[in-house]
Amino acid sequence: MNQIQTYIQTHKERFLNELIELLKIPSISADSAYKKDVLKTADAIKISLENVGCNHVEICETDGYPIVYGEIIKDKSLPTVLVYGHYDVQPPDPLDLWHSPPFEPVIKKTDAHPEGAIYARGACDDKGQMYMHVKAVEFMTATNQLPCNVKFMIEGEEEIGSSNLATFVKQNHEKLKNDVILISDTGMIANDVPSITTGLRGLSYVEVEVTGPNRDLHSGLYGGAVANPINVLTKMIASLHDENNHITIPGFYDNVEELSKEERAEMAKAPFSLENYKKALDIKDIYGEDGYTTNERNSIRPTLDVNGIWGGYIGEGAKTVIASKAYAKISMRLVPNQDWENITKLFAKHFENIAPKSVTVKVKPHHGGQGYVTPINSIGYKAASKAYQDAFGKKPIPQRSGGSIPIVSLFEKELKSKTILMGFGLDSDAIHSPNEHFGVWNYLKGIETIPLFYKYFTELSK
Ligand code: BES
Ligand code: MN
Ligand code: MN
């Protein structure tokens, strides 16, 4: 065992217990009923940063939830790593599908995690992954081997669009000045197939409202003679994909980056089993855009999905009614060169165009952001690759993810530095779903890998 492994073994129980305490606080940013808990989580993180040797820690107020900032500046001439993470979590519902309460963490073994996994909302996304960085810095300060400067910027509004963080970043260039941004808020292929995320998709999220008659109507007296907003909405939504599962919005694909044959061949080398994929999700067949593989469909191709749809009567029994209004929430995942604001406009224009005269539609844009691709020849990527090589005994595979962290492209624009996405979660960890968990092995492996990144990044920057 090397020094970091010994340190982790010695402090393992405490590392787990500290994370468990953090996971007990329901920091749900989307639900204002949890405001006190979100704020309490920020305070807890402030204390944890002080405890690992940050010499300047502050809670930076915003128009929303605060950003926790901490730093250790050893010497201005050394490189600076900026760590970003989020302390807010997704709402845990549906609650009845959790095997144990979402804010009462328990450790249980699973097939993917034979050494146990911590079950709790936020275990993987992102408290567990964010806290690996705090503990990695603890190791480096406790053993006097932090090789460079470090800044922490931990926000509480990632799950609701990071709009206040965007303002904070724009107003604090000097404070946030760095040589590389380090984030653990993504995943990897498998515990024995380490990978580094090199791409995130962009996002445009909209809500649509379709209005028919001015009031709910008796479906016998009016049915067939008046447009039913729910019928109309579902037909409009269905028309957004053609028979090849291409998106039909005019101009939608105009700027989509097409990958070369070589790049696609390289991607296809990543281990993937369609059988296991289907088994894990209990689906009989896969689905998607013609001409692309499953891994391409969920990373290098843009998509459109209804995230929620409602209207009319959904209570017990039957009520014969034609609703006045129907609604849907729709997300579009975007790829490099697609501009999210332009896509939002194209969507709105198309949706209004395809609406029959018998209804009126409103499109309300929510949040969005650009996609991101990080090069694999940067010092940051090379340092990360060497860190994984040491910690996992294998060279990590670069892999683009389908998820989004919209603020990352803004970091590059405003702070002019590249982001390295060292994610240690697995797709099966159920982020945003009931029974979210994070492997104990993954948590400790992350703590082991991060200091190696600091070491190699500082060496390669010389
Ligand atoms: N950590 C996730 C994003 C993620 C997960 C990226 C796994 C890659 C792999 C993040 O917290 C998240 O959920 N992002 C949202 C977007 C946000 C604007 C709400 C998403 O991707 O839906
Ligand atoms: Mn996250
Ligand atoms: Mn999330």
Tab-separated table of C-alpha atoms and ligand atoms in Angstrom:
chain	number	residue	atom	x	y	z
A	1	MET	CA	0.000	0.000	0.000
A	2	ASN	CA	1.191	3.479	-0.804
A	3	GLN	CA	0.804	6.465	1.488
A	4	ILE	CA	-2.557	7.641	0.182
A	5	GLN	CA	-4.013	4.116	0.337
A	6	THR	CA	-2.808	3.754	3.924
A	7	TYR	CA	-4.291	7.147	4.821
A	8	ILE	CA	-7.633	6.139	3.297
A	9	GLN	CA	-7.669	2.797	5.124
A	10	THR	CA	-6.926	4.537	8.421
A	11	HIS	CA	-9.648	7.163	7.987
A	12	LYS	CA	-12.195	5.178	5.970
A	13	GLU	CA	-14.896	5.020	8.649
A	14	ARG	CA	-14.678	8.737	9.334
A	15	PHE	CA	-14.729	9.559	5.612
A	16	LEU	CA	-17.927	7.541	5.266
A	17	ASN	CA	-19.531	8.969	8.398
A	18	GLU	CA	-18.848	12.543	7.384
A	19	LEU	CA	-20.481	11.969	4.011
A	20	ILE	CA	-23.430	10.244	5.664
A	21	GLU	CA	-23.995	13.301	7.889
A	22	LEU	CA	-24.027	15.531	4.805
A	23	LEU	CA	-26.476	13.224	3.039
A	24	LYS	CA	-28.922	13.448	5.943
A	25	ILE	CA	-29.671	17.090	5.113
A	26	PRO	CA	-32.372	17.298	2.410
A	27	SER	CA	-30.870	20.085	0.278
A	28	ILE	CA	-33.559	20.047	-2.418
A	29	SER	CA	-33.061	23.271	-4.364
A	30	ALA	CA	-36.213	22.899	-6.458
A	31	ASP	CA	-38.566	22.911	-3.460
A	32	SER	CA	-38.698	26.096	-1.352
A	33	ALA	CA	-39.996	24.081	1.621
A	34	TYR	CA	-36.402	22.873	2.044
A	35	LYS	CA	-34.796	26.299	2.068
A	36	LYS	CA	-33.449	25.949	5.635
A	37	ASP	CA	-31.887	22.603	4.788
A	38	VAL	CA	-30.229	23.900	1.646
A	39	LEU	CA	-28.705	26.758	3.668
A	40	LYS	CA	-27.687	24.341	6.441
A	41	THR	CA	-25.836	22.231	3.867
A	42	ALA	CA	-23.875	25.272	2.698
A	43	ASP	CA	-22.829	25.907	6.320
A	44	ALA	CA	-21.788	22.275	6.747
A	45	ILE	CA	-19.611	22.467	3.645
A	46	LYS	CA	-18.032	25.693	4.835
A	47	ILE	CA	-16.997	23.948	8.061
A	48	SER	CA	-15.670	20.923	6.171
A	49	LEU	CA	-13.484	23.185	4.021
A	50	GLU	CA	-12.139	24.938	7.114
A	51	ASN	CA	-11.394	21.567	8.684
A	52	VAL	CA	-9.212	20.426	5.790
A	53	GLY	CA	-7.036	23.512	5.912
A	54	CYS	CA	-8.631	26.093	3.651
A	55	ASN	CA	-7.294	29.380	4.952
A	56	HIS	CA	-10.014	31.492	3.476
A	57	VAL	CA	-13.569	30.195	3.376
A	58	GLU	CA	-16.699	32.232	2.755
A	59	ILE	CA	-20.351	31.829	2.032
A	60	CYS	CA	-21.004	33.992	-1.014
A	61	GLU	CA	-24.589	35.187	-1.072
A	62	THR	CA	-26.449	35.311	-4.399
A	63	ASP	CA	-30.034	36.083	-5.393
A	64	GLY	CA	-30.648	32.401	-4.763
A	65	TYR	CA	-28.750	29.835	-2.723
A	66	PRO	CA	-25.192	30.710	-1.699
A	67	ILE	CA	-21.950	29.533	-3.209
A	68	VAL	CA	-19.402	28.116	-0.789
A	69	TYR	CA	-15.938	29.342	-1.668
A	70	GLY	CA	-12.685	28.173	-0.092
A	71	GLU	CA	-9.042	28.390	-1.044
A	72	ILE	CA	-5.519	27.400	-0.166
A	73	ILE	CA	-3.045	29.698	-1.875
A	74	LYS	CA	0.430	28.336	-1.246
A	75	ASP	CA	2.298	30.464	-3.716
A	76	LYS	CA	0.944	32.620	-6.525
A	77	SER	CA	3.564	31.245	-8.932
A	78	LEU	CA	2.202	27.697	-8.589
A	79	PRO	CA	-0.684	26.392	-10.716
A	80	THR	CA	-4.219	26.696	-9.324
A	81	VAL	CA	-6.870	23.977	-9.488
A	82	LEU	CA	-10.479	25.197	-9.227
A	83	VAL	CA	-12.816	22.501	-7.905
A	84	TYR	CA	-16.498	22.863	-8.782
A	85	GLY	CA	-19.311	20.777	-7.347
A	86	HIS	CA	-22.894	21.155	-6.144
A	87	TYR	CA	-24.453	20.577	-2.748
A	88	ASP	CA	-28.071	20.675	-3.900
A	89	VAL	CA	-29.932	17.501	-4.834
A	90	GLN	CA	-32.912	16.492	-6.929
A	91	PRO	CA	-36.304	15.993	-5.276
A	92	PRO	CA	-36.505	12.362	-4.129
A	93	ASP	CA	-39.995	11.519	-5.395
A	94	PRO	CA	-41.604	9.065	-5.991
A	95	LEU	CA	-40.940	8.290	-2.335
A	96	ASP	CA	-42.740	4.950	-2.245
A	97	LEU	CA	-40.201	3.452	-4.649
A	98	TRP	CA	-37.288	3.980	-2.256
A	99	HIS	CA	-36.267	0.860	-0.313
A	100	SER	CA	-34.977	3.072	2.491
A	101	PRO	CA	-35.767	6.750	3.156
A	102	PRO	CA	-33.803	9.073	0.820
A	103	PHE	CA	-32.321	11.158	3.625
A	104	GLU	CA	-31.497	8.293	5.991
A	105	PRO	CA	-28.369	6.897	4.333
A	106	VAL	CA	-27.684	3.155	4.561
A	107	ILE	CA	-24.891	1.025	3.108
A	108	LYS	CA	-25.934	-2.051	1.139
A	109	LYS	CA	-24.099	-4.418	-1.207
A	110	THR	CA	-25.113	-4.662	-4.882
A	111	ASP	CA	-23.851	-6.630	-7.897
A	112	ALA	CA	-22.044	-3.559	-9.215
A	113	HIS	CA	-20.854	-2.637	-5.717
A	114	PRO	CA	-19.804	-5.803	-3.853
A	115	GLU	CA	-18.065	-3.652	-1.230
A	116	GLY	CA	-21.272	-1.775	-0.537
A	117	ALA	CA	-22.890	1.432	-1.721
A	118	ILE	CA	-24.333	4.373	0.206
A	119	TYR	CA	-28.029	4.771	-0.562
A	120	ALA	CA	-29.318	8.338	-0.298
A	121	ARG	CA	-30.470	11.186	-2.516
A	122	GLY	CA	-27.318	13.035	-3.567
A	123	ALA	CA	-24.976	10.137	-2.708
A	124	CYS	CA	-23.546	10.179	-6.236
A	125	ASP	CA	-25.037	13.426	-7.621
A	126	ASP	CA	-23.220	15.263	-6.269
A	127	LYS	CA	-22.518	15.286	-2.533
A	128	GLY	CA	-20.513	12.073	-2.544
A	129	GLN	CA	-18.448	13.040	-5.549
A	130	MET	CA	-17.968	16.619	-4.369
A	131	TYR	CA	-16.877	15.442	-0.923
A	132	MET	CA	-14.145	13.199	-2.419
A	133	HIS	CA	-12.377	16.456	-3.307
A	134	VAL	CA	-12.622	17.769	0.233
A	135	LYS	CA	-11.140	14.544	1.589
A	136	ALA	CA	-8.442	14.425	-1.104
A	137	VAL	CA	-7.353	17.908	-0.030
A	138	GLU	CA	-7.432	16.740	3.590
A	139	PHE	CA	-4.924	14.032	2.678
A	140	MET	CA	-2.669	16.487	0.880
A	141	THR	CA	-2.688	19.097	3.648
A	142	ALA	CA	-2.389	16.555	6.487
A	143	THR	CA	0.663	14.975	4.876
A	144	ASN	CA	2.084	18.242	3.646
A	145	GLN	CA	2.011	17.340	-0.028
A	146	LEU	CA	-0.397	19.729	-1.654
A	147	PRO	CA	1.737	20.644	-4.686
A	148	CYS	CA	-0.211	23.697	-5.892
A	149	ASN	CA	-3.011	26.127	-5.056
A	150	VAL	CA	-6.605	25.011	-4.780
A	151	LYS	CA	-9.910	26.880	-4.878
A	152	PHE	CA	-13.318	25.377	-4.140
A	153	MET	CA	-16.559	26.700	-5.609
A	154	ILE	CA	-19.496	24.600	-4.440
A	155	GLU	CA	-22.936	25.805	-5.502
A	156	GLY	CA	-26.474	25.031	-4.398
A	157	GLU	CA	-28.453	25.537	-7.594
A	158	GLU	CA	-27.015	23.133	-10.162
A	159	GLU	CA	-30.171	21.071	-10.326
A	160	ILE	CA	-32.232	24.186	-11.085
A	161	GLY	CA	-30.036	25.711	-13.775
A	162	SER	CA	-27.131	27.547	-12.015
A	163	SER	CA	-28.331	30.987	-13.114
A	164	ASN	CA	-26.962	32.768	-10.031
A	165	LEU	CA	-23.659	30.964	-10.355
A	166	ALA	CA	-23.389	32.323	-13.890
A	167	THR	CA	-23.649	35.870	-12.518
A	168	PHE	CA	-21.142	35.073	-9.769
A	169	VAL	CA	-18.619	33.733	-12.275
A	170	LYS	CA	-19.009	36.755	-14.542
A	171	GLN	CA	-18.408	39.106	-11.597
A	172	ASN	CA	-15.469	37.253	-10.035
A	173	HIS	CA	-12.886	36.550	-12.733
A	174	GLU	CA	-9.963	37.473	-10.503
A	175	LYS	CA	-11.106	35.506	-7.481
A	176	LEU	CA	-11.787	32.412	-9.592
A	177	LYS	CA	-8.621	32.666	-11.689
A	178	ASN	CA	-7.258	29.174	-12.251
A	179	ASP	CA	-5.241	26.927	-14.539
A	180	VAL	CA	-7.700	24.064	-14.692
A	181	ILE	CA	-11.203	23.319	-13.456
A	182	LEU	CA	-11.764	19.945	-11.862
A	183	ILE	CA	-15.231	18.423	-11.520
A	184	SER	CA	-16.522	15.077	-10.298
A	185	ASP	CA	-20.185	15.127	-11.288
A	186	THR	CA	-20.277	12.539	-14.078
A	187	GLY	CA	-19.696	8.814	-14.350
A	188	MET	CA	-17.320	6.189	-15.674
A	189	ILE	CA	-17.876	3.002	-17.668
A	190	ALA	CA	-17.275	0.427	-14.906
A	191	ASN	CA	-15.044	-0.032	-11.876
A	192	ASP	CA	-12.663	-2.139	-13.978
A	193	VAL	CA	-13.070	0.090	-17.068
A	194	PRO	CA	-12.068	3.578	-15.950
A	195	SER	CA	-13.025	6.436	-18.243
A	196	ILE	CA	-12.786	10.213	-18.254
A	197	THR	CA	-15.719	12.274	-19.496
A	198	THR	CA	-14.676	14.428	-22.450
A	199	GLY	CA	-18.060	15.781	-23.466
A	200	LEU	CA	-21.346	16.963	-22.026
A	201	ARG	CA	-24.471	17.679	-23.988
A	202	GLY	CA	-26.132	21.060	-24.049
A	203	LEU	CA	-29.722	21.520	-23.014
A	204	SER	CA	-32.827	23.452	-23.916
A	205	TYR	CA	-35.744	22.914	-21.563
A	206	VAL	CA	-39.186	24.245	-22.400
A	207	GLU	CA	-42.730	23.998	-21.126
A	208	VAL	CA	-45.683	24.083	-23.484
A	209	GLU	CA	-49.314	24.926	-22.835
A	210	VAL	CA	-52.120	24.101	-25.249
A	211	THR	CA	-55.462	25.814	-24.675
A	212	GLY	CA	-58.725	24.792	-26.314
A	213	PRO	CA	-62.129	25.898	-24.988
A	214	ASN	CA	-62.347	28.500	-22.230
A	215	ARG	CA	-63.498	25.912	-19.654
A	216	ASP	CA	-63.527	22.169	-19.084
A	217	LEU	CA	-66.406	20.643	-21.034
A	218	HIS	CA	-68.683	17.619	-20.837
A	219	SER	CA	-67.001	15.107	-23.157
A	220	GLY	CA	-70.364	13.790	-24.364
A	221	LEU	CA	-71.999	17.115	-25.129
A	222	TYR	CA	-68.936	18.618	-26.788
A	223	GLY	CA	-66.696	15.627	-27.658
A	224	GLY	CA	-65.962	15.424	-31.388
A	225	ALA	CA	-67.035	19.004	-32.056
A	226	VAL	CA	-64.383	20.898	-30.105
A	227	ALA	CA	-60.620	20.328	-30.258
A	228	ASN	CA	-59.437	18.412	-27.206
A	229	PRO	CA	-56.156	20.045	-26.072
A	230	ILE	CA	-54.791	16.737	-24.807
A	231	ASN	CA	-55.482	14.983	-28.117
A	232	VAL	CA	-53.942	17.903	-29.974
A	233	LEU	CA	-50.876	18.121	-27.732
A	234	THR	CA	-50.086	14.416	-27.990
A	235	LYS	CA	-50.431	14.532	-31.775
A	236	MET	CA	-48.142	17.565	-31.956
A	237	ILE	CA	-45.584	15.857	-29.738
A	238	ALA	CA	-45.741	12.673	-31.796
A	239	SER	CA	-44.992	14.670	-34.935
A	240	LEU	CA	-41.714	15.970	-33.483
A	241	HIS	CA	-40.009	12.704	-34.562
A	242	ASP	CA	-40.286	11.071	-37.986
A	243	GLU	CA	-40.336	7.346	-38.750
A	244	ASN	CA	-36.518	7.198	-38.484
A	245	ASN	CA	-36.642	8.923	-35.111
A	246	HIS	CA	-35.114	12.067	-36.523
A	247	ILE	CA	-36.333	15.312	-34.996
A	248	THR	CA	-38.565	17.210	-37.427
A	249	ILE	CA	-38.009	20.792	-36.235
A	250	PRO	CA	-36.731	22.741	-39.271
A	251	GLY	CA	-33.104	23.789	-38.779
A	252	PHE	CA	-32.635	21.597	-35.704
A	253	TYR	CA	-29.659	19.695	-37.159
A	254	ASP	CA	-28.120	22.641	-39.043
A	255	ASN	CA	-25.048	23.141	-36.863
A	256	VAL	CA	-24.716	19.631	-35.454
A	257	GLU	CA	-21.097	18.532	-35.371
A	258	GLU	CA	-20.693	15.356	-37.424
A	259	LEU	CA	-17.965	13.053	-36.183
A	260	SER	CA	-15.528	11.506	-38.631
A	261	LYS	CA	-15.544	7.771	-39.364
A	262	GLU	CA	-12.303	7.516	-37.408
A	263	GLU	CA	-13.742	9.252	-34.360
A	264	ARG	CA	-16.789	7.009	-34.432
A	265	ALA	CA	-14.616	3.909	-34.804
A	266	GLU	CA	-12.589	5.066	-31.796
A	267	MET	CA	-15.786	5.520	-29.777
A	268	ALA	CA	-16.996	2.069	-30.722
A	269	LYS	CA	-13.949	0.530	-29.036
A	270	ALA	CA	-15.340	1.318	-25.569
A	271	PRO	CA	-16.682	-1.911	-24.082
A	272	PHE	CA	-20.480	-2.104	-24.269
A	273	SER	CA	-22.944	-4.962	-24.074
A	274	LEU	CA	-26.353	-4.407	-25.592
A	275	GLU	CA	-27.634	-7.488	-23.786
A	276	ASN	CA	-26.579	-6.146	-20.398
A	277	TYR	CA	-27.952	-2.727	-21.265
A	278	LYS	CA	-31.369	-4.184	-22.017
A	279	LYS	CA	-31.264	-6.437	-18.986
A	280	ALA	CA	-30.354	-3.606	-16.625
A	281	LEU	CA	-33.353	-1.570	-17.792
A	282	ASP	CA	-35.699	-4.497	-18.291
A	283	ILE	CA	-36.495	-3.462	-21.877
A	284	LYS	CA	-37.099	-5.882	-24.743
A	285	ASP	CA	-35.612	-3.686	-27.416
A	286	ILE	CA	-33.594	-0.549	-27.812
A	287	TYR	CA	-34.774	2.585	-29.567
A	288	GLY	CA	-33.281	5.564	-31.335
A	289	GLU	CA	-32.265	7.513	-34.372
A	290	ASP	CA	-31.523	5.396	-37.443
A	291	GLY	CA	-27.895	5.050	-38.410
A	292	TYR	CA	-26.403	5.432	-34.934
A	293	THR	CA	-25.378	3.056	-32.163
A	294	THR	CA	-26.769	3.260	-28.631
A	295	ASN	CA	-23.609	4.951	-27.353
A	296	GLU	CA	-23.753	7.477	-30.176
A	297	ARG	CA	-27.439	8.129	-29.676
A	298	ASN	CA	-26.895	9.151	-26.088
A	299	SER	CA	-23.749	11.207	-26.490
A	300	ILE	CA	-22.941	12.685	-29.914
A	301	ARG	CA	-26.510	13.057	-31.199
A	302	PRO	CA	-29.106	15.618	-30.141
A	303	THR	CA	-32.412	14.359	-28.761
A	304	LEU	CA	-35.880	15.533	-27.739
A	305	ASP	CA	-37.847	14.029	-24.868
A	306	VAL	CA	-41.067	14.758	-23.050
A	307	ASN	CA	-40.236	14.828	-19.339
A	308	GLY	CA	-43.765	15.272	-18.095
A	309	ILE	CA	-47.252	15.659	-19.534
A	310	TRP	CA	-50.465	16.523	-17.797
A	311	GLY	CA	-53.981	17.795	-18.143
A	312	GLY	CA	-57.547	16.654	-17.625
A	313	TYR	CA	-58.782	14.261	-15.004
A	314	ILE	CA	-56.286	11.943	-13.331
A	315	GLY	CA	-58.105	11.264	-10.064
A	316	GLU	CA	-59.753	8.020	-9.018
A	317	GLY	CA	-62.431	6.523	-11.224
A	318	ALA	CA	-63.705	8.190	-14.385
A	319	LYS	CA	-64.789	11.729	-15.092
A	320	THR	CA	-66.105	12.528	-18.542
A	321	VAL	CA	-64.394	15.749	-19.400
A	322	ILE	CA	-62.578	17.611	-22.147
A	323	ALA	CA	-59.970	19.708	-20.420
A	324	SER	CA	-59.488	23.310	-21.324
A	325	LYS	CA	-55.697	22.989	-21.162
A	326	ALA	CA	-52.914	20.455	-21.619
A	327	TYR	CA	-49.236	20.820	-20.746
A	328	ALA	CA	-45.891	19.183	-21.316
A	329	LYS	CA	-42.292	19.716	-20.255
A	330	ILE	CA	-39.812	18.972	-23.008
A	331	SER	CA	-36.033	18.720	-22.928
A	332	MET	CA	-33.721	18.804	-25.901
A	333	ARG	CA	-30.186	17.537	-25.384
A	334	LEU	CA	-27.792	19.315	-27.692
A	335	VAL	CA	-24.359	18.599	-29.097
A	336	PRO	CA	-21.407	20.854	-29.933
A	337	ASN	CA	-22.152	23.841	-32.189
A	338	GLN	CA	-25.881	23.804	-31.493
A	339	ASP	CA	-26.742	27.033	-29.711
A	340	TRP	CA	-29.314	26.434	-26.994
A	341	GLU	CA	-31.025	29.787	-27.339
A	342	ASN	CA	-31.347	29.368	-31.084
A	343	ILE	CA	-32.730	25.852	-30.645
A	344	THR	CA	-35.247	27.170	-28.123
A	345	LYS	CA	-36.406	29.717	-30.713
A	346	LEU	CA	-36.607	27.095	-33.472
A	347	PHE	CA	-38.675	24.876	-31.201
A	348	ALA	CA	-41.077	27.676	-30.258
A	349	LYS	CA	-41.550	28.755	-33.862
A	350	HIS	CA	-42.157	25.192	-35.055
A	351	PHE	CA	-44.509	24.346	-32.206
A	352	GLU	CA	-46.599	27.432	-32.908
A	353	ASN	CA	-46.576	26.613	-36.644
A	354	ILE	CA	-47.872	23.070	-36.264
A	355	ALA	CA	-50.688	23.997	-33.885
A	356	PRO	CA	-54.136	23.695	-35.481
A	357	LYS	CA	-56.298	26.844	-35.451
A	358	SER	CA	-58.628	25.211	-32.956
A	359	VAL	CA	-56.137	25.724	-30.087
A	360	THR	CA	-53.648	28.320	-28.906
A	361	VAL	CA	-50.188	27.335	-27.739
A	362	LYS	CA	-47.697	28.990	-25.458
A	363	VAL	CA	-44.050	27.974	-25.243
A	364	LYS	CA	-42.237	28.970	-22.080
A	365	PRO	CA	-38.452	28.509	-22.128
A	366	HIS	CA	-36.935	27.264	-18.865
A	367	HIS	CA	-33.184	26.937	-18.582
A	368	GLY	CA	-30.514	25.694	-20.897
A	369	GLY	CA	-26.863	25.733	-21.732
A	370	GLN	CA	-24.279	24.856	-24.320
A	371	GLY	CA	-22.613	21.484	-24.707
A	372	TYR	CA	-18.964	21.013	-23.915
A	373	VAL	CA	-16.076	19.014	-25.317
A	374	THR	CA	-12.662	18.938	-23.671
A	375	PRO	CA	-9.522	18.100	-25.676
A	376	ILE	CA	-7.466	15.040	-24.747
A	377	ASN	CA	-4.111	16.656	-25.471
A	378	SER	CA	-4.314	19.280	-22.716
A	379	ILE	CA	-2.085	19.165	-19.652
A	380	GLY	CA	-5.208	18.661	-17.550
A	381	TYR	CA	-6.372	15.620	-19.496
A	382	LYS	CA	-2.881	14.123	-19.528
A	383	ALA	CA	-2.562	14.623	-15.769
A	384	ALA	CA	-5.945	12.999	-15.196
A	385	SER	CA	-5.055	10.092	-17.464
A	386	LYS	CA	-1.814	9.454	-15.565
A	387	ALA	CA	-3.664	9.694	-12.239
A	388	TYR	CA	-6.162	7.006	-13.332
A	389	GLN	CA	-3.336	4.880	-14.743
A	390	ASP	CA	-1.723	4.861	-11.278
A	391	ALA	CA	-4.890	4.423	-9.229
A	392	PHE	CA	-6.710	1.897	-11.444
A	393	GLY	CA	-3.699	0.246	-13.076
A	394	LYS	CA	-5.307	0.917	-16.465
A	395	LYS	CA	-5.363	3.700	-18.987
A	396	PRO	CA	-8.744	5.493	-18.839
A	397	ILE	CA	-10.926	5.684	-21.953
A	398	PRO	CA	-12.079	9.159	-23.049
A	399	GLN	CA	-15.858	9.121	-23.332
A	400	ARG	CA	-18.532	11.696	-24.098
A	401	SER	CA	-21.513	11.699	-21.783
A	402	GLY	CA	-25.144	12.362	-22.579
A	403	GLY	CA	-25.783	14.423	-19.441
A	404	SER	CA	-25.437	18.158	-19.052
A	405	ILE	CA	-23.642	20.511	-16.696
A	406	PRO	CA	-24.520	23.723	-18.530
A	407	ILE	CA	-22.253	25.944	-16.448
A	408	VAL	CA	-19.106	24.225	-17.775
A	409	SER	CA	-19.208	25.997	-21.150
A	410	LEU	CA	-19.671	29.291	-19.314
A	411	PHE	CA	-16.580	28.530	-17.196
A	412	GLU	CA	-14.537	28.214	-20.351
A	413	LYS	CA	-15.968	31.386	-21.856
A	414	GLU	CA	-15.539	33.500	-18.727
A	415	LEU	CA	-12.504	31.991	-17.025
A	416	LYS	CA	-10.690	30.799	-20.153
A	417	SER	CA	-9.720	27.439	-18.759
A	418	LYS	CA	-10.469	23.845	-19.602
A	419	THR	CA	-12.548	21.579	-17.405
A	420	ILE	CA	-11.515	18.038	-16.536
A	421	LEU	CA	-14.463	15.784	-15.692
A	422	MET	CA	-13.255	13.052	-13.363
A	423	GLY	CA	-16.495	11.235	-12.601
A	424	PHE	CA	-16.561	8.114	-10.440
A	425	GLY	CA	-20.270	7.216	-10.577
A	426	LEU	CA	-21.789	4.356	-12.565
A	427	ASP	CA	-24.841	4.597	-14.825
A	428	SER	CA	-26.504	2.061	-12.544
A	429	ASP	CA	-26.153	4.382	-9.525
A	430	ALA	CA	-29.660	5.699	-10.224
A	431	ILE	CA	-28.997	9.440	-10.055
A	432	HIS	CA	-32.252	11.449	-10.163
A	433	SER	CA	-34.111	8.143	-9.586
A	434	PRO	CA	-35.349	6.360	-6.474
A	435	ASN	CA	-32.587	4.467	-4.641
A	436	GLU	CA	-29.707	6.632	-5.784
A	437	HIS	CA	-26.438	5.241	-4.441
A	438	PHE	CA	-22.680	5.637	-4.682
A	439	GLY	CA	-20.185	2.800	-4.323
A	440	VAL	CA	-17.992	2.879	-1.229
A	441	TRP	CA	-15.164	1.613	-3.461
A	442	ASN	CA	-15.829	4.453	-5.939
A	443	TYR	CA	-15.859	7.060	-3.191
A	444	LEU	CA	-12.521	5.882	-1.803
A	445	LYS	CA	-11.038	5.378	-5.289
A	446	GLY	CA	-11.921	8.957	-6.108
A	447	ILE	CA	-10.165	10.186	-2.975
A	448	GLU	CA	-7.140	8.145	-4.042
A	449	THR	CA	-7.097	9.378	-7.659
A	450	ILE	CA	-7.574	13.118	-7.052
A	451	PRO	CA	-4.239	13.823	-5.255
A	452	LEU	CA	-2.466	12.077	-8.143
A	453	PHE	CA	-4.119	14.533	-10.509
A	454	TYR	CA	-2.742	17.447	-8.479
A	455	LYS	CA	0.710	15.881	-8.520
A	456	TYR	CA	0.818	15.271	-12.278
A	457	PHE	CA	-0.887	18.535	-13.168
A	458	THR	CA	1.721	20.484	-11.192
A	459	GLU	CA	4.580	18.453	-12.686
A	460	LEU	CA	3.336	18.779	-16.268
A	461	SER	CA	2.722	22.535	-15.834
A	462	LYS	CA	6.388	23.212	-15.088
B	1	BES	N1	-24.405	15.534	-12.546
B	1	BES	C1	-25.502	15.725	-13.437
B	1	BES	C2	-25.120	15.662	-14.898
B	1	BES	C3	-24.445	14.410	-15.386
B	1	BES	C4	-24.657	13.183	-14.793
B	1	BES	C5	-23.633	14.509	-16.480
B	1	BES	C6	-24.017	12.052	-15.283
B	1	BES	C7	-23.006	13.388	-16.963
B	1	BES	C8	-23.186	12.165	-16.371
B	1	BES	C9	-26.159	17.073	-13.129
B	1	BES	O1	-26.391	17.222	-11.755
B	1	BES	C10	-27.494	17.112	-13.790
B	1	BES	O2	-28.361	16.414	-13.367
B	1	BES	N2	-27.658	17.949	-14.810
B	1	BES	C11	-28.934	18.157	-15.409
B	1	BES	C12	-29.024	19.506	-16.053
B	1	BES	C13	-29.373	20.617	-15.119
B	1	BES	C14	-29.519	21.927	-15.866
B	1	BES	C15	-30.602	20.344	-14.310
B	1	BES	C16	-29.193	17.129	-16.482
B	1	BES	O3	-28.253	16.629	-17.126
B	1	BES	O4	-30.357	16.832	-16.655
B	2	MN	MN	-24.733	16.722	-10.677
B	3	MN	MN	-28.212	16.069	-11.238
